[in-house]
Coordinates of C-alpha atoms and ligand atoms in Angstrom, one line a residue:
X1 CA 0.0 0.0 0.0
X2 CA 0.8 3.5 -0.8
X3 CA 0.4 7.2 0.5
X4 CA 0.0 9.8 -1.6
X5 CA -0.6 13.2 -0.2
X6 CA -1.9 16.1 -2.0
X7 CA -1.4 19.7 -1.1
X8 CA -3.7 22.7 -1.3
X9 CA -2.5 24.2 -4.4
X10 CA -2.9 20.2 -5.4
X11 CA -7.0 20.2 -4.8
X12 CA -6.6 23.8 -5.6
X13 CA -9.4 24.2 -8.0
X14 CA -11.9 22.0 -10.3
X15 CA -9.2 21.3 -12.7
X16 CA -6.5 20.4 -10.4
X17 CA -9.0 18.1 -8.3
X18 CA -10.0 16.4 -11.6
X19 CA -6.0 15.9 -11.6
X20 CA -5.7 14.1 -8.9
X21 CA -8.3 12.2 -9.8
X22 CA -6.1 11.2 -12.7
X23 CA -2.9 10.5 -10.8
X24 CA -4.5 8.1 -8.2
X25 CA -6.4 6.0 -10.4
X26 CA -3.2 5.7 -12.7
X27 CA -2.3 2.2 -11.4
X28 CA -4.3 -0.8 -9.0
X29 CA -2.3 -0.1 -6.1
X30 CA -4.0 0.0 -2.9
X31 CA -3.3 3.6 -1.3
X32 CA -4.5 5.7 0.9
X33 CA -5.1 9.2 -0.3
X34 CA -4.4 12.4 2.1
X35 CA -5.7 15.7 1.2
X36 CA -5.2 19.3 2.2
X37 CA -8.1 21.9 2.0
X38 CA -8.3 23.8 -1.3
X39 CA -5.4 26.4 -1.2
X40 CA -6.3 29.7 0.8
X41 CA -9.2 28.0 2.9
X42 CA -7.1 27.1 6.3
X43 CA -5.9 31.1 5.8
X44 CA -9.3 32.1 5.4
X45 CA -10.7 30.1 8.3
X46 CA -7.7 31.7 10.7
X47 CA -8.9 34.9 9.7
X48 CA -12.5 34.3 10.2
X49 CA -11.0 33.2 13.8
X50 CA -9.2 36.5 14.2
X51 CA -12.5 37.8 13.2
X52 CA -14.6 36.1 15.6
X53 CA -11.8 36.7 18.3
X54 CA -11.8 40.6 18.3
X55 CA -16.0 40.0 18.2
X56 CA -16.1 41.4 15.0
X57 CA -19.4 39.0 13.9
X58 CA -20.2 41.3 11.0
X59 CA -16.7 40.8 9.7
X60 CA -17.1 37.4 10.2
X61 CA -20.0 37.2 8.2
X62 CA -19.0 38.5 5.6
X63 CA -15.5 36.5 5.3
X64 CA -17.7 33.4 5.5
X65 CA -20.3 34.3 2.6
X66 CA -17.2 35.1 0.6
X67 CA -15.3 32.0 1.4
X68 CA -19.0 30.4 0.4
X69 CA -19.5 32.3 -2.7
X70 CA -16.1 30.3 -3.6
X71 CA -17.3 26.7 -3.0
X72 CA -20.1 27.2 -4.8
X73 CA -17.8 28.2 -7.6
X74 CA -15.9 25.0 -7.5
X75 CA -19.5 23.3 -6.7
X76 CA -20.5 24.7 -10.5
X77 CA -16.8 23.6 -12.4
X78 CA -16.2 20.9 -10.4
X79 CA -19.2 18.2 -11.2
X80 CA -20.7 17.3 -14.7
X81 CA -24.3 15.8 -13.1
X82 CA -27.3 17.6 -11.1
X83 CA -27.1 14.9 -8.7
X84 CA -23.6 15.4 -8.0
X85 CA -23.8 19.5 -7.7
X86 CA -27.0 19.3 -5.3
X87 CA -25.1 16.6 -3.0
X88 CA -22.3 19.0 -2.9
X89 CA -24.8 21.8 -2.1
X90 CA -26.2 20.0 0.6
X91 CA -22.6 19.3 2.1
X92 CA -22.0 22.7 1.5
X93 CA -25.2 24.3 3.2
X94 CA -24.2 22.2 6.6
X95 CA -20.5 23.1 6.9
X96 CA -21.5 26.5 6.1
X97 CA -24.1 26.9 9.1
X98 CA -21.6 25.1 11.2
X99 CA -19.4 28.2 10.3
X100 CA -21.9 31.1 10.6
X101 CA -22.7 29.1 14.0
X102 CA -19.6 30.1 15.4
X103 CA -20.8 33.8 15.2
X104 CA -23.8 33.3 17.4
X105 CA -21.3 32.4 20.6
X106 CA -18.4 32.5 22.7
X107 CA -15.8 32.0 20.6
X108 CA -12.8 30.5 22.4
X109 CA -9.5 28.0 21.5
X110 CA -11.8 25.0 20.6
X111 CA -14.0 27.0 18.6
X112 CA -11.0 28.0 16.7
X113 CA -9.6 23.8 16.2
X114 CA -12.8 23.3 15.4
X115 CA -13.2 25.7 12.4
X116 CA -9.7 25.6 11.3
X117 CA -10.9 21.6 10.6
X118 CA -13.3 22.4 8.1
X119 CA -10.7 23.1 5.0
X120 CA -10.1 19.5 4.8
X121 CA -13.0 18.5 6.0
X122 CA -14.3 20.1 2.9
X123 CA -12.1 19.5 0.4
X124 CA -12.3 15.6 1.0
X125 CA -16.2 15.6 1.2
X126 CA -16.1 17.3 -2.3
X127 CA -13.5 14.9 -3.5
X128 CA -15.4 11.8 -3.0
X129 CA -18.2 13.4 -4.2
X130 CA -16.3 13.8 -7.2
X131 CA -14.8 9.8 -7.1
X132 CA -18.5 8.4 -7.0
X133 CA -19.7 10.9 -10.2
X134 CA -16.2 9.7 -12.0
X135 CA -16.8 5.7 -11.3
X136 CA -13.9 6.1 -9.1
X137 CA -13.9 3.3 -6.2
X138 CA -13.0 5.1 -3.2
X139 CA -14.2 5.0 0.7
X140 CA -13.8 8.6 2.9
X141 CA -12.4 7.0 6.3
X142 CA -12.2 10.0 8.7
X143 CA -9.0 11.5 10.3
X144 CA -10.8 12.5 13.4
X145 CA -11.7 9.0 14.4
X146 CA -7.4 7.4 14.1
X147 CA -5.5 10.0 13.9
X148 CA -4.4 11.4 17.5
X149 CA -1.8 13.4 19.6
X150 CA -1.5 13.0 23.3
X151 CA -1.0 15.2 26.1
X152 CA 2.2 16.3 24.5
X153 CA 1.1 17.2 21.4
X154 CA 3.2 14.1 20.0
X155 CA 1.4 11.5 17.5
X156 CA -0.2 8.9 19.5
X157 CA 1.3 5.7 17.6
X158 CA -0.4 2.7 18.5
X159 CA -3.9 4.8 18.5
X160 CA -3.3 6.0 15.1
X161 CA -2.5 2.4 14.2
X162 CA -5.3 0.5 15.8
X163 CA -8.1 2.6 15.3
X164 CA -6.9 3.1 11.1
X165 CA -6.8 -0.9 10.7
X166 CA -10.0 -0.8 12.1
X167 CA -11.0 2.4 9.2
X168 CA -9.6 -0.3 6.5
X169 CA -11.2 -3.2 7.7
X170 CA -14.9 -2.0 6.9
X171 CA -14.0 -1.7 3.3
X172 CA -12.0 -4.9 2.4
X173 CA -12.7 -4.9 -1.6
X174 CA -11.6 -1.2 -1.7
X175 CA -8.6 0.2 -3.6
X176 CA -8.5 3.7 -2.7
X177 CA -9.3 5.6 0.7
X178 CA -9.5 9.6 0.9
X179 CA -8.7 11.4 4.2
X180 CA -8.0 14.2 5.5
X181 CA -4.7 15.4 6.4
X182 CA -3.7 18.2 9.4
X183 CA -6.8 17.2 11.1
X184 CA -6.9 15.0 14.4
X185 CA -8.3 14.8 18.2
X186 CA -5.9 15.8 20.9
X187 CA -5.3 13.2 24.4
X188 CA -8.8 14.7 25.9
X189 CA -10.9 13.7 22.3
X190 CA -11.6 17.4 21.3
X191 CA -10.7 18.4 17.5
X192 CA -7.4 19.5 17.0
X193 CA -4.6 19.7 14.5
X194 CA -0.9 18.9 13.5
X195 CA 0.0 22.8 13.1
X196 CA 0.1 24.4 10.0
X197 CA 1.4 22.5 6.8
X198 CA 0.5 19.4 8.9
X199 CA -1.0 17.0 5.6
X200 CA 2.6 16.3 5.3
X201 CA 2.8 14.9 8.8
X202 CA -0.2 13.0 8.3
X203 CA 0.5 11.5 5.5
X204 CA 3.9 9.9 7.1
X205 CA 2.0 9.2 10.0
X206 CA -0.5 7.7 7.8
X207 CA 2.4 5.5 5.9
X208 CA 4.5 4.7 9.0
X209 CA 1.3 3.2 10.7
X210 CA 0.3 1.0 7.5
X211 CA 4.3 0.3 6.8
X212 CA 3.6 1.8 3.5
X213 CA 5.7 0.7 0.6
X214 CA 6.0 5.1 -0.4
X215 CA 4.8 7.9 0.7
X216 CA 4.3 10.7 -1.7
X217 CA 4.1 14.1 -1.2
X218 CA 2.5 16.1 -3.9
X219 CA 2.4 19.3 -4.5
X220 CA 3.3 22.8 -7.0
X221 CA 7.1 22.3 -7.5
X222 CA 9.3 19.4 -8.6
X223 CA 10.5 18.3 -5.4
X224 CA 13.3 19.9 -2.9
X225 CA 15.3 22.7 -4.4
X226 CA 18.7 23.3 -3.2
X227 CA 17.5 26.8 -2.0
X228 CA 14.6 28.6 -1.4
X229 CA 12.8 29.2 -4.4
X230 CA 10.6 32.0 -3.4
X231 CA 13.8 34.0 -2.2
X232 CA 16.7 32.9 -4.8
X233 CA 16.7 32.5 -8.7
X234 CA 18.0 29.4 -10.6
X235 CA 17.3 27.2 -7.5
X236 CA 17.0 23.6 -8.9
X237 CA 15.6 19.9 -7.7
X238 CA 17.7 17.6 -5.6
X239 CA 17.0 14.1 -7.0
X240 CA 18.0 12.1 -3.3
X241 CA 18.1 13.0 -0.2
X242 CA 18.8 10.9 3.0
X243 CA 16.7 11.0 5.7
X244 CA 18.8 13.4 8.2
X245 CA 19.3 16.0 5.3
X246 CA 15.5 16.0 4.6
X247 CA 14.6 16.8 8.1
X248 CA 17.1 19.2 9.1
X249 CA 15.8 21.3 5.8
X250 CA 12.4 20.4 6.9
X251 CA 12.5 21.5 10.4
X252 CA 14.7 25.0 9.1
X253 CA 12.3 26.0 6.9
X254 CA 12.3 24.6 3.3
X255 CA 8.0 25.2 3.5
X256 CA 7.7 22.3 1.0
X257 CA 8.0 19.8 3.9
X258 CA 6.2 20.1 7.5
X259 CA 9.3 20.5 9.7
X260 CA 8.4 17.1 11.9
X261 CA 7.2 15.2 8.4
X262 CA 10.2 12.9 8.1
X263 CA 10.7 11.1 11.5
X264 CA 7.6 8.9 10.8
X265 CA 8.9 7.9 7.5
X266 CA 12.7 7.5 8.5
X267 CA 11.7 5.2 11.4
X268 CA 10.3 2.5 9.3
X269 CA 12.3 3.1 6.4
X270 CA 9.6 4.4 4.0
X271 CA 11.3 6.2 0.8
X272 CA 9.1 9.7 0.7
X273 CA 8.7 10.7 -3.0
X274 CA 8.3 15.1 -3.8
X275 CA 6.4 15.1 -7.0
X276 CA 5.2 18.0 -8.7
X277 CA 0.8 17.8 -9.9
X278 CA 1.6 20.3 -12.6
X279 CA 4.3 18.4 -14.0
X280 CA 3.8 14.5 -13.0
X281 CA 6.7 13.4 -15.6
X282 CA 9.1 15.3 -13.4
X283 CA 11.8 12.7 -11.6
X284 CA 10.9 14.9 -8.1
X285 CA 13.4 14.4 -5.3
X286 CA 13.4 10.5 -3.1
X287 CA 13.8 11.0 0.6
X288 CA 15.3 7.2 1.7
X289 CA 18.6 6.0 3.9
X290 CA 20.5 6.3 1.2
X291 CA 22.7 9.5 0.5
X292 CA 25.8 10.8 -1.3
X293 CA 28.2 11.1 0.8
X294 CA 30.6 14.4 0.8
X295 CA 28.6 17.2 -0.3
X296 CA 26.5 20.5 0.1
X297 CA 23.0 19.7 -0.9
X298 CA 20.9 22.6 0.3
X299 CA 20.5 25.5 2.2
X300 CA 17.3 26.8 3.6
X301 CA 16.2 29.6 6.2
X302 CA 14.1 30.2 9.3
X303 CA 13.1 33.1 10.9
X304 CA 11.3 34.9 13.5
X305 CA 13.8 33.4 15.9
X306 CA 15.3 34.9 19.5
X307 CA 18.6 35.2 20.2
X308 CA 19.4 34.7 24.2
X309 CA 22.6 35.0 25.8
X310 CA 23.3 34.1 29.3
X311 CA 26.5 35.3 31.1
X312 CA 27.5 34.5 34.3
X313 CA 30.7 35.6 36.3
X314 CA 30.4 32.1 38.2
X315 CA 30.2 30.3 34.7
X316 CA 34.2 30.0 34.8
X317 CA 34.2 26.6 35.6
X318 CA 31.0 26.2 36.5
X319 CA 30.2 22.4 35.9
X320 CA 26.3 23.0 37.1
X321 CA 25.6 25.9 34.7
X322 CA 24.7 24.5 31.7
X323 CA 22.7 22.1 33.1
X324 CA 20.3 25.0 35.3
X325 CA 20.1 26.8 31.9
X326 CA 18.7 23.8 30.2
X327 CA 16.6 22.9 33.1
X328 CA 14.6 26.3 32.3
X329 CA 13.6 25.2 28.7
X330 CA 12.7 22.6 29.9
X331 CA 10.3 23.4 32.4
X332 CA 9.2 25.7 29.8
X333 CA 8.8 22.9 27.1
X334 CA 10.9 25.3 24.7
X335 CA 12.9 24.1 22.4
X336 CA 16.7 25.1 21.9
X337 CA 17.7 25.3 18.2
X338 CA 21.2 26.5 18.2
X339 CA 23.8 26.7 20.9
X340 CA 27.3 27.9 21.4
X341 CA 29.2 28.7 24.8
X342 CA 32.8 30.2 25.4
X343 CA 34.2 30.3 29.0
X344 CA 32.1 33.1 30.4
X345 CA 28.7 33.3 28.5
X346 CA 26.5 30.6 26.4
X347 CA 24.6 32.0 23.6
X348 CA 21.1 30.1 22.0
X349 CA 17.8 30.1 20.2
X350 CA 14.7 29.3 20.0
X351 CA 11.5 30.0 17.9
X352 CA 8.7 29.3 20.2
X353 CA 8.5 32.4 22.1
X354 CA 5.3 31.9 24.3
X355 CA 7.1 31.1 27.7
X356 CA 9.8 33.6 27.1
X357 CA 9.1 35.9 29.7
X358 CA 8.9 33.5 32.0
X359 CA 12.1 32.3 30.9
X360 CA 13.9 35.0 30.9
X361 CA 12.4 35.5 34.5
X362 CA 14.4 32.5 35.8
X363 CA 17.4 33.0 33.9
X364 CA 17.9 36.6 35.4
X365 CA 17.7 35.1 38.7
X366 CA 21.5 33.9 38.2
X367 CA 22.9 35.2 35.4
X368 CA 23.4 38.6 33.2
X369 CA 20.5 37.9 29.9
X370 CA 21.1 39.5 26.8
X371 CA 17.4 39.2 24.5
X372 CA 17.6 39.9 20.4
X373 CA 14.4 39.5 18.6
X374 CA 13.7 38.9 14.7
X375 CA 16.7 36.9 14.3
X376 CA 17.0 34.4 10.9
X377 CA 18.9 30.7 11.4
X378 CA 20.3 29.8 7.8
X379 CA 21.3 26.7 8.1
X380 CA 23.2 24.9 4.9
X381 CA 22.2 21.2 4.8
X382 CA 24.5 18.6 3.2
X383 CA 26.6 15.4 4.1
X384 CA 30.0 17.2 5.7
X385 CA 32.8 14.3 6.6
X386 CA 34.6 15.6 9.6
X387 CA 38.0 14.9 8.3
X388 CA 37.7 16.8 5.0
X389 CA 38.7 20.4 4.9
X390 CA 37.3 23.2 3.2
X391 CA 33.5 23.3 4.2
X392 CA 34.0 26.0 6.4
X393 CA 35.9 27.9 4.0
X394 CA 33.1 27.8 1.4
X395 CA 30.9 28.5 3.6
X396 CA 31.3 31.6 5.6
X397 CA 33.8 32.7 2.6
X398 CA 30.1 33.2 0.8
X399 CA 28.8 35.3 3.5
X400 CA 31.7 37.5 3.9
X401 CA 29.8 40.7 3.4
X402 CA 26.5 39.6 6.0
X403 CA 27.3 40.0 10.0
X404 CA 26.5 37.1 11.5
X405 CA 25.7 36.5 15.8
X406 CA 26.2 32.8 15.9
X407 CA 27.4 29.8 14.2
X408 CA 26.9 25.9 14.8
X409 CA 29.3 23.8 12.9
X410 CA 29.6 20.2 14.1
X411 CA 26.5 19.9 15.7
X412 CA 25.9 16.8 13.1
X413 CA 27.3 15.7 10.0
X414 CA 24.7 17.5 8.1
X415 CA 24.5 21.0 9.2
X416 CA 26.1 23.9 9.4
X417 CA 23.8 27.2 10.6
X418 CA 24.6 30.8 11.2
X419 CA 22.2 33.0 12.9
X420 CA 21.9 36.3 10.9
X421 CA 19.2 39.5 11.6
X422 CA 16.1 38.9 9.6
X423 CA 16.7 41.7 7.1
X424 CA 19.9 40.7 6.0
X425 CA 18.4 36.5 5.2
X426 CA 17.5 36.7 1.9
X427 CA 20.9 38.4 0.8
X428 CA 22.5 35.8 2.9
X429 CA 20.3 33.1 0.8
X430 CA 22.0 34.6 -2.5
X431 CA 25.3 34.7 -1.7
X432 CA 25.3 31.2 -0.3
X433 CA 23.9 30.0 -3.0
X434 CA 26.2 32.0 -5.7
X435 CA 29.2 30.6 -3.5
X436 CA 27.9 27.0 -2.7
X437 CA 26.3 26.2 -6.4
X438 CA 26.4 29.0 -9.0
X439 CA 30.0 29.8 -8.8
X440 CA 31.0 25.6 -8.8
X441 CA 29.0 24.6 -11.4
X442 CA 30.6 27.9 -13.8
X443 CA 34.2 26.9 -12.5
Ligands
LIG1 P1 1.5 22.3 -0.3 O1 0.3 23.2 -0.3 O2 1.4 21.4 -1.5 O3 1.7 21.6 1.0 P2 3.5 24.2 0.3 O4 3.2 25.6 -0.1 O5 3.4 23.8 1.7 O6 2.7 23.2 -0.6 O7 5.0 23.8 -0.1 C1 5.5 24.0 -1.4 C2 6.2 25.3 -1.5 O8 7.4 25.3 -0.7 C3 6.8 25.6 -2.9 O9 5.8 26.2 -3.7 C4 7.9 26.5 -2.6 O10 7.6 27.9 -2.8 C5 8.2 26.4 -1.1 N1 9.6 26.0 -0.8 C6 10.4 26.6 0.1 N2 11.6 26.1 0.2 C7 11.6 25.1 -0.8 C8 12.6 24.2 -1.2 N3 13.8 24.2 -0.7 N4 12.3 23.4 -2.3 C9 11.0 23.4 -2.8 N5 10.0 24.2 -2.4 C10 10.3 25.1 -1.4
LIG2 N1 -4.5 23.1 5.3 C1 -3.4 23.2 6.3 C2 -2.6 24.4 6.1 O1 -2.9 25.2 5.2 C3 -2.6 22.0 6.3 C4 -1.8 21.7 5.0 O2 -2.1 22.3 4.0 O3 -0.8 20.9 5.1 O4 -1.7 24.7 6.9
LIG3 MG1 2.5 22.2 2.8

């Protein structure tokens, strides 16, 4: 059995959905088919919330009637039969009130899971309504009854295993199941989701619980460019990537992969395939344990990250300081990204800025905290042998001109990241890749 996940600009319209219609009826392999809301619904539906939030129900009203007027758009291009177009009106008419419902009450945190739900929750509805008026033979098996996160926030293996045999199991003869992908219930059963970009996560949730033979992840570009496309010119696909490079890009910020996606995948061995819907002939890149050694594969960038650094005068060998500093991110469940230290001060970062107060709180309690704000990690991504020179050179020789507050070399095999302000990211994106790729291949 396969996966094959498709992405919002993938379901994007009539045309596109009659696409994908195409691609998974292309061969008799059993698969299970994951599916992101129609591009620009899951923004809409945040900024109903917003909406809703400030108690703006007239503004809310109006997004949703827009965001209707749209559906029934796709309701008119999407379907050839009456019978078709008046199912989807009906489905239509009941998500719709379920929205405008939200304006008649308090509207809190679970309000907000609950509508952000409805993108896929939509798009998949539609889809099979489409599959039955094609001939296609396909069962809708629903995300929120397998797929789970517990207390937390991780996936909840064996539930998402159990309860999705038991979704397969009522439909024995079936080729093809549709479901919904960012969508699932959280450890206390209420509707909640695998953060944004989370189909990607689903769907290697989805394969690592069935041991699928692939899992592929479709969507608007041909696979994992060595840079970021929507910052740097002449970027191009990488055919293979291992495992570790896929996830370090990933989780620094190459948007085309959810920044957990790959652990799922990676942990039963499941090759992920990046295939482009507009251009299904293209090779894509393949995510597997296999990798070429001794090289620089990619670079990618994340931002709206905080710089924090810690000095104490008792640091000087100080064999309990680290450990207090870390203790404090921990309590706080905050992540560390990067970390240096010299004798007297340790410098890190992190991107999840909703304890940092507190943290900084505790931190000030022993030590002298420095806090800078709208910071940018670029991190280069590659397979770097520890005994060859020359990586470094290369490197930071292509940022020569951009200031840069920390760098993490070592770390792992595949990553080398420098923390740079925000502003100066995208020129730091250029000039890494002129002096990484550009500049090698001309020599
Ligand atoms: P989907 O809706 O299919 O999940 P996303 O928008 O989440 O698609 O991801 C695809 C987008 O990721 C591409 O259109 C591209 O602009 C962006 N992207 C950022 N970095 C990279 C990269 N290194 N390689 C490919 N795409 C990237
Ligand atoms: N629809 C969700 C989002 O826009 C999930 C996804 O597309 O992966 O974030
Ligand atoms: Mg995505």
């Amino acid at each position: 059995m396969i996966v094959m996940k498709f992405g919002g600009t993938s379901v994007g319209s009539a045309l596109r959905m009659k696409e994908v219609a195409n691609l998974i009826t292309l061969d008799s392999q059993k698969k299970i088919v994951v599916l992101s809301a129609v591009s620009g619904t899951t923004n809409k539906l945040v900024s109903i919330g917003e909406s809703l939030y400030k108690q703006d129900k007239d503004e809310a009203i109006h997004k949703i009637k827009q965001l209707r007027a749209e559906y029934d758009q796709l309701n008119q291009e999407l379907y050839s039969s009456d019978e078709s177009k008046e199912k989807a009106k009906l489905l239509l008419n009941e998500n719709f009130e379920y929205l405008l419902s939200f304006t008649k009450d308090l509207f809190t945190i679970y309000e907000e899971r609950a509508l952000l739900a409805q993108g896929e929750l939509l798009s998949t509805n539609l889809f099979k309504i489409y599959c039955d008026e094609a001939g296609i033979q396909a069962a809708l098996i629903p995300a929120l009854d397998f797929m789970r996160i517990d207390k937390n926030l991780e996936p909840d293996e064996y539930y998402i295993q159990s309860n999705l045999e038991k979704e397969l199991s009522k439909y024995p003869e079936t080729p093809i199941f549709i479901t919904q992908g960012y969508v699932c219930r959280n450890a206390f059963g209420e509707i909640d989701n695998l953060k944004r970009g989370g189909s990607d996560y689903t769907a290697t949730l989805v394969g690592a619980a069935i041991k699928a033979k692939e899992v592929q992840i479709w969507t608007d570009i041909d696979g994992m460019h060595n840079n970021d496309p929507r910052v740097v010119e002449g970027t191009h696909p990488v055919e293979s990537l291992s495992y570790n490079e896929a996830a370090e890009l990933a989780y620094f910020g190459a948007k085309i992969l959810h920044p957990s996606c790959v652990w799922p995948a990676q942990q039963h061995n499941i090759p992920i395939a990046l295939k482009n819907t507009m251009q299904p002939e293209a090779k894509g890149t393949i995510i597997s344990q296999f990798t070429d050694k001794d090289r620089i594969t990619a670079i990618a960038a994340k931002d709206g990250i905080t710089a924090i650094k810690i000095r104490s005068g008792r640091m000087l060998n100080a064999y309990g300081f680290l450990r207090n500093v870390f203790e404090v991110f921990e309590r706080y469940k905050t992540p560390i990204d990067m970390i240096t230290t010299s004798e007297v001060a340790v410098s890190l970062t992190i991107d999840d800025k909703s304890h940092l107060s507190e943290i900084l709180d505790e931190l000030r309690k022993y030590a002298h905290v420095e806090v800078d704000e709208n910071k940018t990690i670029v991190c280069v991504v590659g397979d770097f042998l520890s005994d060859k020179k020359g990586y470094a050179e290369q490197i930071f020789g292509a940022l020569r001109n951009i200031p840069i507050r920390m760098i993490s070399y070592g770390g792992s095999n595949n990553n080398v990241s420098v923390l740079v302000n925000e502003n100066d990211k995208n020129e730091a994106l250029k000039a890494l890749h002129e002096g990484l790729f550009t500049a090698k291949t001309m020599a």
